[in-house]
Amino acid sequence: MHALILGGTAEARELARLMMGQGWWVTSSLAGRVANPHLPVGEVRIGGFGGPAGLARWIFDNDIEVIIDATHPFAEKISTSAAEAALATGVPLISLHRKPWEPVPGDRWLPVASMDEAASIAARDYHHIFLTIGRQQLAPFARDPHNLYVIRCVEKPTAPLPARHRLILSRGPFDVAGEKELMVGNQIDCLVTKNSGGQLTAAKLEAARSLGIPVVMVERPPLPGGSRAVVAHTPVEVLRLLREM
Ligand code: NAP
């Protein structure tokens, strides 16, 4: 039983471990974006497939019996590829996407649909902005010549950055005390983040809540249209779905 896990997340690594323990032969696929990735157990392949057709060919050539899209909820292109390749090959697809964060009393969230919208609000209304959005979508913020941006990401961004910025290279996980210290120390008056969900990076939300700092929350893109994927929120749920298949 050969499964393909499209990975790049902690949940994908956990799922590879669980499935190997249940006798699956697992190949995990990574995009190859970070120089020093955490590797899952089992076989690993790195790099793009060449779009949906390339992915479908790979699935066919490697006798894949199930595809699990365990990529980050904001990785839209690979999820679209997975949906199209599943339809083209007839191989079942399970989407493992952790639950989004939900606001709780005390939160001051400003939900937005795009990074452009987040950048407009940040530039217009705030002065010391904490950006935890990764390094690939910083361009809209680079247009702001006035305000200070504290940018935290795993690897050094290659795109242009705002004129006034401080860069923090760190992978996390982060704790609430550390996040509060960072926010107070940099006089942060706004946090901009994506609704990734999960525990590993949730401490910043608790820190912002306790300091009364507003959070510009970029909401998730929708799942690819026309997908026949079955959705799971945890690796254990995926195991249950596999047993029912
Ligand atoms: P993306 O925009 O959806 O993907 C761009 C292209 O990269 C895809 O078309 C595909 O190339 C290749 N690719 C992406 N994920 C791949 C995978 N797991 N295996 C093989 N090829 C992959 O994705 P992204 O937002 O750049 O994210 C890249 C990876 O980082 C994802 O695997 C994701 O799980 C992880 N990640 C993303 C974020 C985020 O915020 N976006 C955060 C944490 C981790 P081809 O078309 O050539 O197949």
PDB file of C-alpha atoms and ligand atoms in Angstrom:
ATOM      1  CA  MET A   1       0.000   0.000   0.000  1.00  0.00           C
ATOM      2  CA  HIS A   2       1.853   3.070  -1.258  1.00  0.00           C
ATOM      3  CA  ALA A   3       0.700   6.524  -0.133  1.00  0.00           C
ATOM      4  CA  LEU A   4       1.863   9.961  -1.269  1.00  0.00           C
ATOM      5  CA  ILE A   5       1.837  12.638   1.426  1.00  0.00           C
ATOM      6  CA  LEU A   6       2.201  16.182   0.111  1.00  0.00           C
ATOM      7  CA  GLY A   7       3.934  17.728   3.072  1.00  0.00           C
ATOM      8  CA  GLY A   8       5.849  20.642   4.474  1.00  0.00           C
ATOM      9  CA  THR A   9       3.935  20.776   7.778  1.00  0.00           C
ATOM     10  CA  ALA A  10       4.276  19.253  11.251  1.00  0.00           C
ATOM     11  CA  GLU A  11       1.009  17.354  10.669  1.00  0.00           C
ATOM     12  CA  ALA A  12       2.413  15.765   7.503  1.00  0.00           C
ATOM     13  CA  ARG A  13       5.437  14.481   9.438  1.00  0.00           C
ATOM     14  CA  GLU A  14       3.208  13.134  12.201  1.00  0.00           C
ATOM     15  CA  LEU A  15       0.986  11.413   9.629  1.00  0.00           C
ATOM     16  CA  ALA A  16       3.982   9.775   7.908  1.00  0.00           C
ATOM     17  CA  ARG A  17       5.073   8.372  11.269  1.00  0.00           C
ATOM     18  CA  LEU A  18       1.601   7.046  12.099  1.00  0.00           C
ATOM     19  CA  MET A  19       1.034   5.506   8.665  1.00  0.00           C
ATOM     20  CA  MET A  20       4.441   3.800   8.622  1.00  0.00           C
ATOM     21  CA  GLY A  21       3.517   2.304  12.009  1.00  0.00           C
ATOM     22  CA  GLN A  22       0.377   0.845  10.405  1.00  0.00           C
ATOM     23  CA  GLY A  23       2.212  -0.843   7.553  1.00  0.00           C
ATOM     24  CA  TRP A  24       1.835   1.797   4.820  1.00  0.00           C
ATOM     25  CA  TRP A  25       4.698   2.488   2.461  1.00  0.00           C
ATOM     26  CA  VAL A  26       4.843   6.289   2.544  1.00  0.00           C
ATOM     27  CA  THR A  27       6.539   8.764   0.241  1.00  0.00           C
ATOM     28  CA  SER A  28       6.464  12.354   1.509  1.00  0.00           C
ATOM     29  CA  SER A  29       6.933  15.184  -0.942  1.00  0.00           C
ATOM     30  CA  LEU A  30       8.444  18.557  -0.029  1.00  0.00           C
ATOM     31  CA  ALA A  31       8.616  21.667  -2.182  1.00  0.00           C
ATOM     32  CA  GLY A  32      12.279  22.285  -1.379  1.00  0.00           C
ATOM     33  CA  ARG A  33      11.789  25.883  -0.212  1.00  0.00           C
ATOM     34  CA  VAL A  34      13.851  25.713   3.002  1.00  0.00           C
ATOM     35  CA  ALA A  35      17.527  24.774   3.081  1.00  0.00           C
ATOM     36  CA  ASN A  36      17.347  22.609   6.180  1.00  0.00           C
ATOM     37  CA  PRO A  37      13.860  21.027   6.331  1.00  0.00           C
ATOM     38  CA  HIS A  38      12.605  18.801   9.151  1.00  0.00           C
ATOM     39  CA  LEU A  39      12.407  15.447   7.365  1.00  0.00           C
ATOM     40  CA  PRO A  40       9.615  12.943   7.949  1.00  0.00           C
ATOM     41  CA  VAL A  41      10.217   9.205   8.350  1.00  0.00           C
ATOM     42  CA  GLY A  42       9.840   7.059   5.246  1.00  0.00           C
ATOM     43  CA  GLU A  43      10.814   7.987   1.713  1.00  0.00           C
ATOM     44  CA  VAL A  44      11.155  11.664   0.852  1.00  0.00           C
ATOM     45  CA  ARG A  45      11.215  13.350  -2.535  1.00  0.00           C
ATOM     46  CA  ILE A  46      11.952  17.051  -2.916  1.00  0.00           C
ATOM     47  CA  GLY A  47      10.907  19.569  -5.597  1.00  0.00           C
ATOM     48  CA  GLY A  48       7.878  20.419  -7.739  1.00  0.00           C
ATOM     49  CA  PHE A  49       6.178  17.882 -10.007  1.00  0.00           C
ATOM     50  CA  GLY A  50       5.662  20.248 -12.935  1.00  0.00           C
ATOM     51  CA  GLY A  51       2.000  21.113 -12.326  1.00  0.00           C
ATOM     52  CA  PRO A  52      -1.066  18.839 -12.151  1.00  0.00           C
ATOM     53  CA  ALA A  53      -0.066  16.757 -15.195  1.00  0.00           C
ATOM     54  CA  GLY A  54       3.395  16.074 -13.745  1.00  0.00           C
ATOM     55  CA  LEU A  55       1.874  15.114 -10.414  1.00  0.00           C
ATOM     56  CA  ALA A  56      -0.642  12.794 -12.115  1.00  0.00           C
ATOM     57  CA  ARG A  57       2.206  11.117 -14.032  1.00  0.00           C
ATOM     58  CA  TRP A  58       4.209  10.664 -10.802  1.00  0.00           C
ATOM     59  CA  ILE A  59       1.174   9.126  -9.055  1.00  0.00           C
ATOM     60  CA  PHE A  60       0.656   6.728 -11.957  1.00  0.00           C
ATOM     61  CA  ASP A  61       4.340   5.764 -12.272  1.00  0.00           C
ATOM     62  CA  ASN A  62       4.692   5.088  -8.538  1.00  0.00           C
ATOM     63  CA  ASP A  63       1.495   3.032  -8.093  1.00  0.00           C
ATOM     64  CA  ILE A  64       0.078   5.438  -5.536  1.00  0.00           C
ATOM     65  CA  GLU A  65      -3.135   4.182  -3.924  1.00  0.00           C
ATOM     66  CA  VAL A  66      -4.007   7.268  -1.894  1.00  0.00           C
ATOM     67  CA  ILE A  67      -2.901  10.921  -1.933  1.00  0.00           C
ATOM     68  CA  ILE A  68      -2.924  12.940   1.252  1.00  0.00           C
ATOM     69  CA  ASP A  69      -2.674  16.687   0.786  1.00  0.00           C
ATOM     70  CA  ALA A  70      -1.137  17.687   4.131  1.00  0.00           C
ATOM     71  CA  THR A  71       0.333  20.945   2.835  1.00  0.00           C
ATOM     72  CA  HIS A  72      -0.057  24.277   4.598  1.00  0.00           C
ATOM     73  CA  PRO A  73      -3.602  25.728   4.269  1.00  0.00           C
ATOM     74  CA  PHE A  74      -2.152  28.702   2.333  1.00  0.00           C
ATOM     75  CA  ALA A  75      -0.276  26.536  -0.205  1.00  0.00           C
ATOM     76  CA  GLU A  76      -2.944  26.946  -2.881  1.00  0.00           C
ATOM     77  CA  LYS A  77      -1.193  25.805  -6.044  1.00  0.00           C
ATOM     78  CA  ILE A  78      -0.102  22.398  -4.830  1.00  0.00           C
ATOM     79  CA  SER A  79      -3.585  21.756  -3.374  1.00  0.00           C
ATOM     80  CA  THR A  80      -5.135  22.615  -6.741  1.00  0.00           C
ATOM     81  CA  SER A  81      -2.630  20.295  -8.434  1.00  0.00           C
ATOM     82  CA  ALA A  82      -3.524  17.513  -5.994  1.00  0.00           C
ATOM     83  CA  ALA A  83      -7.252  17.943  -6.676  1.00  0.00           C
ATOM     84  CA  GLU A  84      -6.732  17.887 -10.460  1.00  0.00           C
ATOM     85  CA  ALA A  85      -4.297  14.958 -10.375  1.00  0.00           C
ATOM     86  CA  ALA A  86      -6.688  12.953  -8.181  1.00  0.00           C
ATOM     87  CA  LEU A  87      -9.500  13.526 -10.676  1.00  0.00           C
ATOM     88  CA  ALA A  88      -7.267  12.628 -13.628  1.00  0.00           C
ATOM     89  CA  THR A  89      -5.928   9.396 -12.086  1.00  0.00           C
ATOM     90  CA  GLY A  90      -8.983   8.296 -10.069  1.00  0.00           C
ATOM     91  CA  VAL A  91      -6.765   7.925  -6.983  1.00  0.00           C
ATOM     92  CA  PRO A  92      -8.583   8.958  -3.767  1.00  0.00           C
ATOM     93  CA  LEU A  93      -7.517  12.232  -2.146  1.00  0.00           C
ATOM     94  CA  ILE A  94      -7.689  13.142   1.537  1.00  0.00           C
ATOM     95  CA  SER A  95      -7.085  16.789   2.498  1.00  0.00           C
ATOM     96  CA  LEU A  96      -5.503  17.133   5.922  1.00  0.00           C
ATOM     97  CA  HIS A  97      -5.925  20.742   6.950  1.00  0.00           C
ATOM     98  CA  ARG A  98      -5.689  21.780  10.588  1.00  0.00           C
ATOM     99  CA  LYS A  99      -8.639  23.758  11.936  1.00  0.00           C
ATOM    100  CA  PRO A 100      -8.410  27.536  11.566  1.00  0.00           C
ATOM    101  CA  TRP A 101      -7.966  29.660  14.683  1.00  0.00           C
ATOM    102  CA  GLU A 102     -11.193  31.160  16.064  1.00  0.00           C
ATOM    103  CA  PRO A 103     -11.303  34.460  17.969  1.00  0.00           C
ATOM    104  CA  VAL A 104     -12.051  34.247  21.697  1.00  0.00           C
ATOM    105  CA  PRO A 105     -13.300  37.009  24.039  1.00  0.00           C
ATOM    106  CA  GLY A 106     -10.666  39.732  24.344  1.00  0.00           C
ATOM    107  CA  ASP A 107      -9.340  39.274  20.800  1.00  0.00           C
ATOM    108  CA  ARG A 108      -9.375  42.312  18.498  1.00  0.00           C
ATOM    109  CA  TRP A 109      -9.219  40.641  15.070  1.00  0.00           C
ATOM    110  CA  LEU A 110      -9.663  42.422  11.751  1.00  0.00           C
ATOM    111  CA  PRO A 111     -10.334  39.623   9.250  1.00  0.00           C
ATOM    112  CA  VAL A 112      -9.206  40.327   5.665  1.00  0.00           C
ATOM    113  CA  ALA A 113      -9.338  38.289   2.469  1.00  0.00           C
ATOM    114  CA  SER A 114      -5.944  39.141   1.004  1.00  0.00           C
ATOM    115  CA  MET A 115      -2.427  40.264   1.815  1.00  0.00           C
ATOM    116  CA  ASP A 116      -3.006  43.491  -0.182  1.00  0.00           C
ATOM    117  CA  GLU A 117      -5.911  44.364   2.098  1.00  0.00           C
ATOM    118  CA  ALA A 118      -3.814  43.548   5.188  1.00  0.00           C
ATOM    119  CA  ALA A 119      -0.996  45.787   3.926  1.00  0.00           C
ATOM    120  CA  SER A 120      -3.373  48.721   3.248  1.00  0.00           C
ATOM    121  CA  ILE A 121      -4.808  48.545   6.777  1.00  0.00           C
ATOM    122  CA  ALA A 122      -1.366  48.201   8.378  1.00  0.00           C
ATOM    123  CA  ALA A 123       0.098  51.152   6.472  1.00  0.00           C
ATOM    124  CA  ARG A 124      -2.934  53.364   7.070  1.00  0.00           C
ATOM    125  CA  ASP A 125      -3.665  52.708  10.749  1.00  0.00           C
ATOM    126  CA  TYR A 126      -0.530  51.460  12.524  1.00  0.00           C
ATOM    127  CA  HIS A 127       3.144  52.331  13.085  1.00  0.00           C
ATOM    128  CA  HIS A 128       5.023  49.345  14.530  1.00  0.00           C
ATOM    129  CA  ILE A 129       3.741  46.287  12.721  1.00  0.00           C
ATOM    130  CA  PHE A 130       4.690  42.687  13.515  1.00  0.00           C
ATOM    131  CA  LEU A 131       4.541  40.559  10.348  1.00  0.00           C
ATOM    132  CA  THR A 132       4.356  36.759  10.765  1.00  0.00           C
ATOM    133  CA  ILE A 133       3.232  35.825   7.258  1.00  0.00           C
ATOM    134  CA  GLY A 134       6.273  33.953   5.961  1.00  0.00           C
ATOM    135  CA  ARG A 135       8.631  35.457   3.417  1.00  0.00           C
ATOM    136  CA  GLN A 136       6.798  34.987   0.126  1.00  0.00           C
ATOM    137  CA  GLN A 137       4.074  37.623   0.383  1.00  0.00           C
ATOM    138  CA  LEU A 138       5.957  40.608   1.774  1.00  0.00           C
ATOM    139  CA  ALA A 139       5.764  42.698  -1.420  1.00  0.00           C
ATOM    140  CA  PRO A 140       2.558  44.643  -0.557  1.00  0.00           C
ATOM    141  CA  PHE A 141       4.194  45.851   2.690  1.00  0.00           C
ATOM    142  CA  ALA A 142       7.363  46.972   0.897  1.00  0.00           C
ATOM    143  CA  ARG A 143       5.389  49.894  -0.586  1.00  0.00           C
ATOM    144  CA  ASP A 144       5.076  51.577   2.817  1.00  0.00           C
ATOM    145  CA  PRO A 145       7.993  54.022   3.297  1.00  0.00           C
ATOM    146  CA  HIS A 146       6.877  55.333   6.725  1.00  0.00           C
ATOM    147  CA  ASN A 147       6.088  52.650   9.276  1.00  0.00           C
ATOM    148  CA  LEU A 148       8.334  50.115  10.994  1.00  0.00           C
ATOM    149  CA  TYR A 149       7.869  46.422  10.210  1.00  0.00           C
ATOM    150  CA  VAL A 150       9.216  43.663  12.452  1.00  0.00           C
ATOM    151  CA  ILE A 151       9.349  40.696  10.089  1.00  0.00           C
ATOM    152  CA  ARG A 152       9.730  37.180  11.447  1.00  0.00           C
ATOM    153  CA  CYS A 153      10.269  34.257   9.095  1.00  0.00           C
ATOM    154  CA  VAL A 154      12.252  31.019   8.857  1.00  0.00           C
ATOM    155  CA  GLU A 155      14.649  32.024   6.068  1.00  0.00           C
ATOM    156  CA  LYS A 156      15.929  35.329   4.723  1.00  0.00           C
ATOM    157  CA  PRO A 157      13.441  36.906   2.294  1.00  0.00           C
ATOM    158  CA  THR A 158      14.687  37.570  -1.236  1.00  0.00           C
ATOM    159  CA  ALA A 159      11.940  40.029  -2.255  1.00  0.00           C
ATOM    160  CA  PRO A 160      12.103  43.782  -1.505  1.00  0.00           C
ATOM    161  CA  LEU A 161      11.313  44.729   2.106  1.00  0.00           C
ATOM    162  CA  PRO A 162       9.773  47.881   3.599  1.00  0.00           C
ATOM    163  CA  ALA A 163      12.264  50.734   3.973  1.00  0.00           C
ATOM    164  CA  ARG A 164      12.021  50.549   7.774  1.00  0.00           C
ATOM    165  CA  HIS A 165      12.214  46.960   9.015  1.00  0.00           C
ATOM    166  CA  ARG A 166      13.776  44.616  11.546  1.00  0.00           C
ATOM    167  CA  LEU A 167      14.244  41.020  10.451  1.00  0.00           C
ATOM    168  CA  ILE A 168      14.021  38.090  12.891  1.00  0.00           C
ATOM    169  CA  LEU A 169      14.951  34.697  11.438  1.00  0.00           C
ATOM    170  CA  SER A 170      13.403  31.965  13.568  1.00  0.00           C
ATOM    171  CA  ARG A 171      11.386  28.784  13.060  1.00  0.00           C
ATOM    172  CA  GLY A 172       9.567  28.554  16.410  1.00  0.00           C
ATOM    173  CA  PRO A 173       7.679  27.139  18.263  1.00  0.00           C
ATOM    174  CA  PHE A 174       7.227  30.310  20.324  1.00  0.00           C
ATOM    175  CA  ASP A 175       5.857  30.811  23.833  1.00  0.00           C
ATOM    176  CA  VAL A 176       3.551  33.511  25.141  1.00  0.00           C
ATOM    177  CA  ALA A 177       6.143  35.138  27.425  1.00  0.00           C
ATOM    178  CA  GLY A 178       8.639  35.426  24.550  1.00  0.00           C
ATOM    179  CA  GLU A 179       5.996  36.794  22.180  1.00  0.00           C
ATOM    180  CA  LYS A 180       4.930  39.437  24.726  1.00  0.00           C
ATOM    181  CA  GLU A 181       8.531  40.461  25.275  1.00  0.00           C
ATOM    182  CA  LEU A 182       9.055  40.809  21.530  1.00  0.00           C
ATOM    183  CA  MET A 183       5.863  42.860  21.087  1.00  0.00           C
ATOM    184  CA  VAL A 184       6.534  45.167  24.039  1.00  0.00           C
ATOM    185  CA  GLY A 185      10.233  45.534  23.175  1.00  0.00           C
ATOM    186  CA  ASN A 186       9.401  46.614  19.619  1.00  0.00           C
ATOM    187  CA  GLN A 187       6.412  48.792  20.641  1.00  0.00           C
ATOM    188  CA  ILE A 188       4.205  46.690  18.364  1.00  0.00           C
ATOM    189  CA  ASP A 189       0.735  48.196  17.773  1.00  0.00           C
ATOM    190  CA  CYS A 190      -0.527  45.647  15.223  1.00  0.00           C
ATOM    191  CA  LEU A 191       0.111  41.982  14.382  1.00  0.00           C
ATOM    192  CA  VAL A 192      -0.449  40.778  10.816  1.00  0.00           C
ATOM    193  CA  THR A 193      -0.765  37.022  10.394  1.00  0.00           C
ATOM    194  CA  LYS A 194      -2.395  34.327   8.279  1.00  0.00           C
ATOM    195  CA  ASN A 195      -5.041  32.052   9.757  1.00  0.00           C
ATOM    196  CA  SER A 196      -2.781  29.009   9.647  1.00  0.00           C
ATOM    197  CA  GLY A 197      -4.232  27.343  12.752  1.00  0.00           C
ATOM    198  CA  GLY A 198      -2.345  24.892  14.967  1.00  0.00           C
ATOM    199  CA  GLN A 199      -0.595  25.175  18.306  1.00  0.00           C
ATOM    200  CA  LEU A 200       3.013  25.757  17.193  1.00  0.00           C
ATOM    201  CA  THR A 201       2.528  29.433  16.352  1.00  0.00           C
ATOM    202  CA  ALA A 202      -0.589  30.319  18.371  1.00  0.00           C
ATOM    203  CA  ALA A 203       1.275  32.001  21.276  1.00  0.00           C
ATOM    204  CA  LYS A 204       1.426  35.319  19.386  1.00  0.00           C
ATOM    205  CA  LEU A 205      -2.387  35.475  19.407  1.00  0.00           C
ATOM    206  CA  GLU A 206      -2.535  35.020  23.175  1.00  0.00           C
ATOM    207  CA  ALA A 207       0.227  37.615  23.615  1.00  0.00           C
ATOM    208  CA  ALA A 208      -1.627  40.115  21.372  1.00  0.00           C
ATOM    209  CA  ARG A 209      -4.866  39.479  23.294  1.00  0.00           C
ATOM    210  CA  SER A 210      -3.272  40.093  26.677  1.00  0.00           C
ATOM    211  CA  LEU A 211      -1.597  43.298  25.437  1.00  0.00           C
ATOM    212  CA  GLY A 212      -4.762  44.541  23.659  1.00  0.00           C
ATOM    213  CA  ILE A 213      -2.973  44.567  20.293  1.00  0.00           C
ATOM    214  CA  PRO A 214      -5.192  44.265  17.181  1.00  0.00           C
ATOM    215  CA  VAL A 215      -4.568  41.357  14.807  1.00  0.00           C
ATOM    216  CA  VAL A 216      -5.055  41.740  11.056  1.00  0.00           C
ATOM    217  CA  MET A 217      -5.988  38.145  10.232  1.00  0.00           C
ATOM    218  CA  VAL A 218      -5.678  37.029   6.611  1.00  0.00           C
ATOM    219  CA  GLU A 219      -8.317  34.359   6.095  1.00  0.00           C
ATOM    220  CA  ARG A 220      -7.627  31.101   4.258  1.00  0.00           C
ATOM    221  CA  PRO A 221      -8.138  30.634   0.548  1.00  0.00           C
ATOM    222  CA  PRO A 222     -11.037  28.280  -0.263  1.00  0.00           C
ATOM    223  CA  LEU A 223     -10.314  24.615  -1.037  1.00  0.00           C
ATOM    224  CA  PRO A 224      -9.924  24.022  -4.789  1.00  0.00           C
ATOM    225  CA  GLY A 225     -13.272  24.009  -6.609  1.00  0.00           C
ATOM    226  CA  GLY A 226     -14.454  20.668  -8.027  1.00  0.00           C
ATOM    227  CA  SER A 227     -12.256  18.691  -5.628  1.00  0.00           C
ATOM    228  CA  ARG A 228     -13.592  15.325  -4.479  1.00  0.00           C
ATOM    229  CA  ALA A 229     -11.269  15.346  -1.479  1.00  0.00           C
ATOM    230  CA  VAL A 230     -12.411  14.017   1.853  1.00  0.00           C
ATOM    231  CA  VAL A 231     -11.345  16.507   4.548  1.00  0.00           C
ATOM    232  CA  ALA A 232      -9.636  15.617   7.829  1.00  0.00           C
ATOM    233  CA  HIS A 233      -8.339  17.992  10.497  1.00  0.00           C
ATOM    234  CA  THR A 234      -5.850  15.734  12.295  1.00  0.00           C
ATOM    235  CA  PRO A 235      -3.481  12.887  11.361  1.00  0.00           C
ATOM    236  CA  VAL A 236      -5.535  10.515  13.544  1.00  0.00           C
ATOM    237  CA  GLU A 237      -8.671  11.415  11.545  1.00  0.00           C
ATOM    238  CA  VAL A 238      -6.779  10.508   8.369  1.00  0.00           C
ATOM    239  CA  LEU A 239      -6.006   7.061   9.795  1.00  0.00           C
ATOM    240  CA  ARG A 240      -9.703   6.546  10.493  1.00  0.00           C
ATOM    241  CA  LEU A 241     -10.609   7.567   6.930  1.00  0.00           C
ATOM    242  CA  LEU A 242      -7.968   5.192   5.535  1.00  0.00           C
ATOM    243  CA  ARG A 243      -9.443   2.296   7.501  1.00  0.00           C
ATOM    244  CA  GLU A 244     -12.891   3.109   6.070  1.00  0.00           C
ATOM    245  CA  MET A 245     -11.648   3.276   2.464  1.00  0.00           C
TER     246      MET A 245
HETATM  247  P1  NAP B   1       2.291  26.612  -3.486  1.00  0.00           P
HETATM  248  O1  NAP B   1       2.275  28.038  -3.853  1.00  0.00           O
HETATM  249  O2  NAP B   1       0.990  25.894  -3.350  1.00  0.00           O
HETATM  250  O3  NAP B   1       3.179  25.769  -4.487  1.00  0.00           O
HETATM  251  C1  NAP B   1       3.971  26.336  -5.522  1.00  0.00           C
HETATM  252  C2  NAP B   1       4.605  25.178  -6.253  1.00  0.00           C
HETATM  253  O4  NAP B   1       5.581  24.526  -5.435  1.00  0.00           O
HETATM  254  C3  NAP B   1       3.627  24.075  -6.626  1.00  0.00           C
HETATM  255  O5  NAP B   1       2.942  24.392  -7.802  1.00  0.00           O
HETATM  256  C4  NAP B   1       4.531  22.864  -6.720  1.00  0.00           C
HETATM  257  O6  NAP B   1       5.285  22.875  -7.940  1.00  0.00           O
HETATM  258  C5  NAP B   1       5.534  23.126  -5.623  1.00  0.00           C
HETATM  259  N1  NAP B   1       5.144  22.484  -4.349  1.00  0.00           N
HETATM  260  C6  NAP B   1       4.506  23.046  -3.293  1.00  0.00           C
HETATM  261  N2  NAP B   1       4.390  22.159  -2.300  1.00  0.00           N
HETATM  262  C7  NAP B   1       4.958  21.013  -2.728  1.00  0.00           C
HETATM  263  C8  NAP B   1       5.161  19.750  -2.147  1.00  0.00           C
HETATM  264  N3  NAP B   1       4.741  19.473  -0.888  1.00  0.00           N
HETATM  265  N4  NAP B   1       5.799  18.790  -2.895  1.00  0.00           N
HETATM  266  C9  NAP B   1       6.230  19.069  -4.145  1.00  0.00           C
HETATM  267  N5  NAP B   1       6.071  20.249  -4.745  1.00  0.00           N
HETATM  268  C10 NAP B   1       5.444  21.213  -4.040  1.00  0.00           C
HETATM  269  O7  NAP B   1       3.077  26.367  -2.110  1.00  0.00           O
HETATM  270  P2  NAP B   1       3.866  27.409  -1.163  1.00  0.00           P
HETATM  271  O8  NAP B   1       2.859  28.272  -0.488  1.00  0.00           O
HETATM  272  O9  NAP B   1       4.993  27.992  -1.940  1.00  0.00           O
HETATM  273  O10 NAP B   1       4.424  26.392  -0.078  1.00  0.00           O
HETATM  274  C11 NAP B   1       5.470  25.488  -0.411  1.00  0.00           C
HETATM  275  C12 NAP B   1       5.530  24.413   0.647  1.00  0.00           C
HETATM  276  O11 NAP B   1       5.782  24.989   1.924  1.00  0.00           O
HETATM  277  C13 NAP B   1       4.240  23.611   0.765  1.00  0.00           C
HETATM  278  O12 NAP B   1       4.573  22.248   0.647  1.00  0.00           O
HETATM  279  C14 NAP B   1       3.684  23.957   2.123  1.00  0.00           C
HETATM  280  O13 NAP B   1       3.146  22.827   2.788  1.00  0.00           O
HETATM  281  C15 NAP B   1       4.876  24.519   2.872  1.00  0.00           C
HETATM  282  N6  NAP B   1       4.483  25.665   3.714  1.00  0.00           N
HETATM  283  C16 NAP B   1       3.824  26.722   3.178  1.00  0.00           C
HETATM  284  C17 NAP B   1       3.439  27.782   3.985  1.00  0.00           C
HETATM  285  C18 NAP B   1       2.647  28.943   3.428  1.00  0.00           C
HETATM  286  O14 NAP B   1       2.280  29.837   4.224  1.00  0.00           O
HETATM  287  N7  NAP B   1       2.335  28.994   2.149  1.00  0.00           N
HETATM  288  C19 NAP B   1       3.757  27.758   5.348  1.00  0.00           C
HETATM  289  C20 NAP B   1       4.457  26.661   5.875  1.00  0.00           C
HETATM  290  C21 NAP B   1       4.819  25.616   5.038  1.00  0.00           C
HETATM  291  P3  NAP B   1       4.818  22.080  -9.246  1.00  0.00           P
HETATM  292  O15 NAP B   1       3.649  22.842  -9.788  1.00  0.00           O
HETATM  293  O16 NAP B   1       6.029  22.108 -10.102  1.00  0.00           O
HETATM  294  O17 NAP B   1       4.435  20.687  -8.815  1.00  0.00           O
END
